[in-house]
Short mmCIF file of C-alpha atoms in Angstrom, two decimals:
data_model
loop_
_atom_site.label_atom_id
_atom_site.label_comp_id
_atom_site.label_asym_id
_atom_site.label_seq_id
_atom_site.Cartn_x
_atom_site.Cartn_y
_atom_site.Cartn_z
CA MET A 1 0.00 0.00 0.00
CA ARG A 2 2.76 2.42 -1.03
CA PHE A 3 1.20 4.07 -4.05
CA SER A 4 0.02 7.62 -3.57
CA GLU A 5 -3.11 7.13 -5.67
CA ASP A 6 -4.22 4.22 -3.45
CA ILE A 7 -3.62 6.23 -0.29
CA GLN A 8 -5.46 9.22 -1.74
CA SER A 9 -8.42 7.00 -2.58
CA PHE A 10 -8.43 5.68 0.99
CA TYR A 11 -8.42 9.21 2.44
CA THR A 12 -11.31 10.09 0.14
CA TYR A 13 -13.20 6.96 1.22
CA LEU A 14 -13.03 8.09 4.84
CA GLN A 15 -14.53 11.52 4.09
CA SER A 16 -18.15 10.70 4.95
CA GLN A 17 -19.86 10.08 8.25
CA GLN A 18 -20.99 6.61 7.18
CA THR A 19 -17.60 5.36 5.99
CA ALA A 20 -15.72 7.01 8.89
CA GLN A 21 -18.10 5.40 11.40
CA LYS A 22 -17.79 2.01 9.71
CA TYR A 23 -14.00 2.27 9.75
CA LEU A 24 -13.86 3.29 13.44
CA TYR A 25 -16.30 0.51 14.34
CA HIS A 26 -13.90 -1.99 12.80
CA CYS A 27 -10.99 -0.43 14.73
CA TYR A 28 -12.85 -0.46 18.06
CA LEU A 29 -13.88 -4.10 17.71
CA GLN A 30 -10.15 -4.87 18.10
CA LEU A 31 -10.02 -3.07 21.47
CA GLU A 32 -11.07 -4.43 24.84
CA ASP A 33 -13.86 -2.93 26.94
CA VAL A 34 -15.01 -0.51 24.24
CA ASP A 35 -18.59 -0.06 23.09
CA ALA A 36 -17.58 -0.10 19.43
CA GLU A 37 -20.91 0.99 18.01
CA ARG A 38 -21.47 3.88 20.41
CA LYS A 39 -17.91 5.23 20.31
CA SER A 40 -17.66 4.94 16.52
CA TYR A 41 -20.76 7.12 16.17
CA GLU A 42 -19.44 9.59 18.75
CA ASN A 43 -16.03 9.94 17.10
CA CYS A 44 -16.74 9.67 13.38
CA ASN A 45 -17.17 13.43 12.85
CA VAL A 46 -14.04 14.51 14.73
CA PHE A 47 -12.08 11.71 13.05
CA MET A 48 -13.27 12.86 9.64
CA TYR A 49 -12.51 16.51 10.38
CA CYS A 50 -9.01 15.73 11.71
CA LEU A 51 -8.20 13.96 8.46
CA ASN A 52 -9.69 16.75 6.37
CA HIS A 53 -7.93 19.51 8.32
CA GLY A 54 -4.64 17.65 8.10
CA LYS A 55 -4.87 17.20 4.35
CA GLU A 56 -5.93 20.84 3.90
CA TYR A 57 -2.88 22.04 5.82
CA TYR A 58 -0.68 19.96 3.52
CA ARG A 59 -2.49 21.16 0.42
CA ALA A 60 -2.14 24.79 1.47
CA GLY A 61 1.50 24.27 2.50
CA GLU A 62 2.40 22.95 -0.92
CA GLN A 63 1.16 26.21 -2.47
CA LEU A 64 2.93 28.55 -0.03
CA ASP A 65 6.43 29.95 -0.03
CA LEU A 66 9.10 27.97 1.83
CA VAL A 67 8.99 30.51 4.66
CA LEU A 68 5.58 29.19 5.81
CA LYS A 69 5.78 25.50 4.89
CA PRO A 70 7.10 24.18 8.24
CA VAL A 71 4.15 25.59 10.19
CA MET A 72 1.60 24.23 7.73
CA PHE A 73 3.18 20.78 7.54
CA PHE A 74 3.64 20.54 11.32
CA TYR A 75 -0.01 21.28 12.06
CA GLY A 76 -1.13 19.13 9.15
CA MET A 77 0.85 16.25 10.59
CA ALA A 78 -0.53 16.88 14.10
CA HIS A 79 -4.12 16.64 12.81
CA LEU A 80 -3.40 13.40 10.95
CA LEU A 81 -1.78 11.96 14.08
CA LYS A 82 -4.84 12.87 16.14
CA ALA A 83 -6.99 10.99 13.64
CA CYS A 84 -4.70 7.96 14.09
CA LEU A 85 -4.98 8.22 17.87
CA LEU A 86 -8.78 8.13 17.66
CA THR A 87 -8.50 4.67 16.08
CA LYS A 88 -6.72 3.33 19.19
CA ARG A 89 -7.83 5.71 21.95
CA PRO A 90 -11.60 6.25 21.68
CA ASP A 91 -11.56 8.77 24.56
CA TYR A 92 -8.69 10.88 23.22
CA PRO A 93 -7.85 13.45 24.49
CA GLU A 94 -8.24 12.15 28.02
CA SER A 95 -6.71 15.31 29.51
CA THR A 96 -5.33 18.67 28.44
CA SER A 97 -1.77 17.49 29.22
CA VAL A 98 -1.70 15.36 26.08
CA LEU A 99 -2.46 18.38 23.88
CA ALA A 100 0.96 20.02 24.33
CA HIS A 101 3.63 19.38 21.70
CA GLY A 102 5.59 16.99 23.93
CA VAL A 103 8.97 18.37 22.85
CA SER A 104 10.90 21.58 23.38
CA ALA A 105 13.66 23.45 21.59
CA ARG A 106 16.59 24.97 23.43
CA LYS A 107 17.13 28.72 23.44
CA ARG A 108 18.98 29.59 20.29
CA LYS A 109 22.21 31.54 20.23
CA LYS A 110 22.10 34.32 17.69
CA LYS A 111 25.76 34.01 16.73
CA ASP A 112 27.02 31.03 14.73
CA TYR A 113 23.73 29.16 15.13
CA SER A 114 23.51 25.95 13.10
CA PHE A 115 20.23 24.10 12.63
CA LEU A 116 22.06 20.84 11.96
CA GLU A 117 23.72 21.03 15.38
CA ASP A 118 20.59 22.24 17.17
CA GLU A 119 18.74 19.88 19.50
CA VAL A 120 15.22 19.15 20.63
CA LYS A 121 14.43 17.81 24.06
CA LEU A 122 11.70 15.26 24.72
CA GLN A 123 9.06 16.00 27.34
CA HIS A 124 7.29 13.49 29.57
CA LYS A 125 3.83 14.68 28.57
CA GLY A 126 2.29 15.90 25.35
CA LEU A 127 1.52 14.70 21.85
CA PHE A 128 4.95 13.27 20.98
CA PRO A 129 5.31 10.81 23.89
CA TYR A 130 1.58 10.08 23.72
CA PHE A 131 1.47 9.04 20.06
CA SER A 132 4.87 7.31 20.32
CA GLN A 133 3.42 5.05 23.01
CA HIS A 134 -0.10 4.49 21.74
CA LEU A 135 0.57 4.29 18.00
CA PHE A 136 3.99 2.64 18.00
CA GLY A 137 4.32 0.99 21.41
CA ILE A 138 7.36 3.05 22.41
CA LYS A 139 7.08 4.11 26.04
CA GLN A 140 10.60 5.46 26.37
CA LEU A 141 13.28 6.35 23.85
CA PRO A 142 16.99 5.83 24.69
CA PHE A 143 17.67 9.57 24.53
CA GLU A 144 16.35 12.73 26.16
CA LYS A 145 17.55 15.05 23.40
CA ILE A 146 18.74 14.61 19.83
CA THR A 147 20.37 16.76 17.17
CA MET A 148 18.81 17.73 13.88
CA ARG A 149 21.76 16.14 12.07
CA SER A 150 21.01 12.79 13.69
CA LEU A 151 17.33 13.07 12.73
CA PHE A 152 18.18 14.02 9.14
CA SER A 153 20.55 11.03 8.97
CA LEU A 154 17.57 8.70 9.52
CA ILE A 155 15.73 9.88 6.41
CA PRO A 156 16.73 7.72 3.42
CA GLU A 157 15.95 10.37 0.82
CA LEU A 158 18.71 12.57 2.31
CA ILE A 159 21.58 10.08 2.11
CA THR A 160 23.00 11.85 -0.96
CA TYR A 161 23.66 14.98 1.10
CA PHE A 162 25.51 13.01 3.76
CA ALA A 163 27.49 11.17 1.08
CA LEU A 164 28.62 14.51 -0.37
CA GLU A 165 29.99 15.30 3.08
CA GLN A 166 31.79 11.92 3.13
CA ASP A 167 29.38 10.62 5.71
CA GLN A 168 27.52 7.37 5.06
CA SER A 169 24.43 7.82 7.24
CA LEU A 170 22.44 4.78 6.07
CA ILE A 171 23.41 1.50 4.42
CA PRO A 172 20.98 -0.29 2.05
CA ILE A 173 20.34 -3.90 3.06
CA GLY A 174 17.40 -4.99 0.91
CA LYS A 175 14.05 -4.08 -0.54
CA ARG A 176 10.53 -4.39 0.77
CA GLY A 177 9.04 -7.74 -0.20
CA ASP A 178 12.42 -9.47 -0.58
CA ARG A 179 13.14 -12.72 1.23
CA LEU A 180 16.81 -11.85 1.66
CA ILE A 181 18.51 -9.16 3.71
CA ARG A 182 22.22 -8.57 3.06
CA ILE A 183 24.07 -6.57 5.68
CA PRO A 184 27.61 -5.44 4.72
CA LYS A 185 30.14 -6.53 7.33
CA GLU A 186 31.23 -2.91 7.72
CA VAL A 187 28.09 -2.45 9.81
CA CYS A 188 29.72 -4.65 12.45
CA ASP A 189 32.64 -2.23 12.56
CA HIS A 190 30.29 0.72 12.95
CA TYR A 191 28.41 -1.04 15.76
CA HIS A 192 31.54 -2.49 17.42
CA MET A 193 30.09 -5.98 17.57
CA THR A 194 30.74 -9.40 16.05
CA GLU A 195 28.76 -10.84 13.15
CA ASN A 196 27.00 -13.29 15.45
CA ALA A 197 26.14 -10.54 17.92
CA LEU A 198 24.61 -8.46 15.12
CA ILE A 199 22.60 -11.44 13.89
CA LYS A 200 21.27 -11.93 17.42
CA ARG A 201 20.23 -8.26 17.57
CA MET A 202 18.38 -8.63 14.25
CA LYS A 203 16.18 -11.37 15.71
CA ASP A 204 14.37 -8.68 17.68
CA TYR A 205 13.12 -7.10 14.44
CA LEU A 206 13.20 -9.76 11.73
CA SER A 207 11.57 -13.18 11.44
CA PHE A 208 14.24 -15.66 10.31
CA GLN A 209 15.90 -18.96 11.18
CA GLU A 210 18.76 -19.09 8.69
CA SER A 211 21.70 -16.73 8.23
CA GLN A 212 25.06 -16.95 6.48
CA ILE A 213 28.32 -15.08 6.95
CA ASP A 214 30.81 -14.65 4.11
CA SER A 215 33.81 -12.40 3.56
CA GLU A 216 31.74 -9.33 2.66
CA SER A 217 28.26 -9.59 4.17
CA ILE A 218 25.76 -11.27 6.44
CA THR A 219 22.85 -12.79 4.53
CA ILE A 220 19.59 -13.32 6.40
CA HIS A 221 16.87 -15.54 4.91
CA LEU A 222 13.54 -14.15 6.05
CA THR A 223 10.58 -16.37 6.88
CA ASP A 224 8.26 -13.37 6.52
CA THR A 225 8.68 -10.50 4.06
CA LEU A 226 7.03 -8.06 6.48
CA ILE A 227 9.57 -5.59 7.86
CA GLN A 228 8.37 -3.96 11.06
CA THR A 229 7.72 -0.24 10.70
CA VAL A 230 8.78 0.29 14.32
CA SER A 231 12.39 -0.85 14.18
CA PRO A 232 15.92 0.45 13.54
CA PHE A 233 15.28 0.03 9.79
CA GLN A 234 14.37 2.98 7.59
CA MET A 235 12.60 2.76 4.24
CA ASP A 236 12.43 5.12 1.27
CA LEU A 237 9.42 5.67 -0.96
CA ASP A 238 10.70 3.04 -3.41
CA GLY A 239 10.74 0.38 -0.68
CA MET A 240 14.52 0.21 -0.21
CA ILE A 241 15.43 -0.73 3.37
CA TYR A 242 18.36 0.82 5.23
CA LEU A 243 20.26 0.49 8.50
CA PRO A 244 21.79 3.51 10.26
CA THR A 245 25.57 3.47 10.46
CA ASP A 246 25.57 5.18 13.85
CA ARG A 247 25.13 2.52 16.51
CA GLN A 248 23.67 5.19 18.83
CA LEU A 249 20.72 5.37 16.41
CA PHE A 250 20.12 1.61 16.30
CA PHE A 251 16.88 1.52 18.26
CA PRO A 252 13.21 0.98 17.38
CA LEU A 253 11.25 4.00 16.19
CA SER A 254 8.97 5.08 13.38
CA GLU A 255 10.08 7.56 10.74
CA ILE A 256 6.86 9.43 11.54
CA MET A 257 8.43 10.30 14.89
CA VAL A 258 11.55 11.63 13.15
CA HIS A 259 9.52 13.93 10.89
CA TYR A 260 7.50 15.22 13.84
CA LEU A 261 10.63 16.30 15.74
CA LEU A 262 12.16 17.99 12.69
CA LEU A 263 8.94 19.78 11.75
CA TYR A 264 8.44 20.94 15.33
CA ASN A 265 11.84 22.64 15.42
CA LEU A 266 11.49 24.09 11.92
CA SER A 267 8.04 25.45 12.73
CA MET A 268 9.45 27.11 15.86
CA LEU A 269 12.12 28.78 13.72
CA SER A 270 9.56 29.90 11.19
CA ARG A 271 7.33 31.40 13.87
CA TYR A 272 9.78 32.86 16.40
CA GLU A 273 13.16 33.31 14.70
CA ALA A 274 12.13 35.46 11.75
CA GLU A 275 15.56 37.06 11.26
CA TRP A 276 17.50 33.80 11.14
CA TRP A 277 14.82 32.01 9.12
CA GLY A 278 14.52 34.85 6.61
CA GLU A 279 18.31 35.09 6.26
CA LEU A 280 18.58 31.34 5.65
CA LEU A 281 16.02 31.41 2.86
CA ALA A 282 17.28 34.63 1.29
CA THR A 283 21.05 34.11 1.27
CA LYS A 284 21.43 30.33 1.83
CA PRO A 285 24.61 30.90 3.84
CA ASP A 286 25.52 27.37 4.93
CA ALA A 287 24.77 23.65 4.80
CA ASP A 288 21.48 24.03 6.69
CA TYR A 289 19.60 25.21 3.60
CA PRO A 290 19.85 22.16 1.27
CA PHE A 291 18.97 19.78 4.11
CA ILE A 292 15.96 21.83 5.23
CA SER A 293 14.69 22.58 1.72
CA SER A 294 14.91 18.94 0.61
CA PHE A 295 13.38 17.66 3.84
CA LEU A 296 10.34 19.90 3.42
CA THR A 297 9.84 18.56 -0.11
CA ILE A 298 10.13 14.99 1.18
CA THR A 299 7.90 15.35 4.23
CA GLN A 300 4.99 16.92 2.36
CA LYS A 301 4.72 13.75 0.29
CA LYS A 302 5.94 11.07 2.66
CA ILE A 303 4.04 11.76 5.89
CA PRO A 304 0.52 11.64 4.37
CA LEU A 305 1.56 8.37 2.70
CA LEU A 306 2.99 6.84 5.88
CA ILE A 307 0.00 7.86 7.98
CA GLY A 308 -2.42 6.71 5.28
CA GLU A 309 -0.65 3.38 5.23
CA PHE A 310 -0.88 3.16 9.03
CA LEU A 311 -4.63 3.75 8.89
CA HIS A 312 -5.17 1.27 6.06
CA LYS A 313 -3.35 -1.51 7.91
CA LYS A 314 -6.08 -1.46 10.54
CA ILE A 315 -8.55 -2.61 7.88
CA GLU A 316 -6.14 -5.33 6.83
CA GLY A 317 -5.88 -6.42 10.48
CA GLN A 318 -2.15 -5.87 10.67
#
C-alpha cells in the first residue's frame, strides 16, 4: 500500500460520516472494553474533520512559499496523528496534558547558530510521547535530546547529502518484499560488535531462522517479508530498506516520529526566529539550507503516505 493514488483513494473513502463510522467501528472491535458501536458514532465526525484539516494544511502548504511551509506541515501532521490516535484511543484526548507538543527546543544563540547542530528535548507529557506510546508501542526512547543532524541522517531520501559530506548515514540492506537481507560486514565495525552478535540483535526485528556469513556480508533468509515499521530500519518511498551506520541510532522508532521532531523545530524557527529564518532562505549561507529545503519537499509527500498506510493496515488487520 505504497502508491500515492491508493492512499489518496483511501483518504477520500473516509470523508463521509458513514464510511468514517464504519472504519472506526472496525478499529474499536479490536479493542477491549469498548462499546464499538457507540464510540464509533461519537467519534466519526471529529475523526473525519481531523483527516480533512490535516490534508488541507498539507495542500495549502504545498502552495505557499518555503517561509511558511514548516508551520503548515507541522499542524497538518498533528491533525493526521490525532486521527490515528482516535482509532486506538476512543476517549482521546483524556486530559489537556496530552495536547501540548511533547517536545521543546533549546534557546537559540544568535551568533554562529547551526540548525544541523541544534537539539530538541523530549518532554514526559504531550503529543509526541503520547502518540509514540499508543501508535507505536514506544514508552521510552533511549535519549532525552537529539540533534537535527542525527534526525536528518535517519531519512533515506537525504543520504546523498551526507554522502557529499563523506558521511555514510544509512546503508541499504534490501528491498521491501524481498526474502533476503544482506548486511555489509562494515556495519559490524560501525556497531563495534561481532557478526553473530549483530545477527542476534536482528532477531528482535526480523523473522528468520537461517543466516550466512561470508567475507563481505551477512545474509539473512527471512521467513516473513514483512519488515516492522517500528524498528531500527528505515525505508524510502521506493521500498529500499536501510540500516543507520551510527550505533547510537540503532533503536526501534517510526520515521513518523523523526519527521515530527524535525517539523516541530522548523516550525518554531519559522514562527519565532524570523531574522534567522529569513536570512537562511534569502542568502542560503551554509549547509542548513539544502537539508531543510529537501526535507520539506520529502515530508509533504511522505508523511501523508505513511499515515495513510498506518490507517489502512487497521482494515487489513495488521
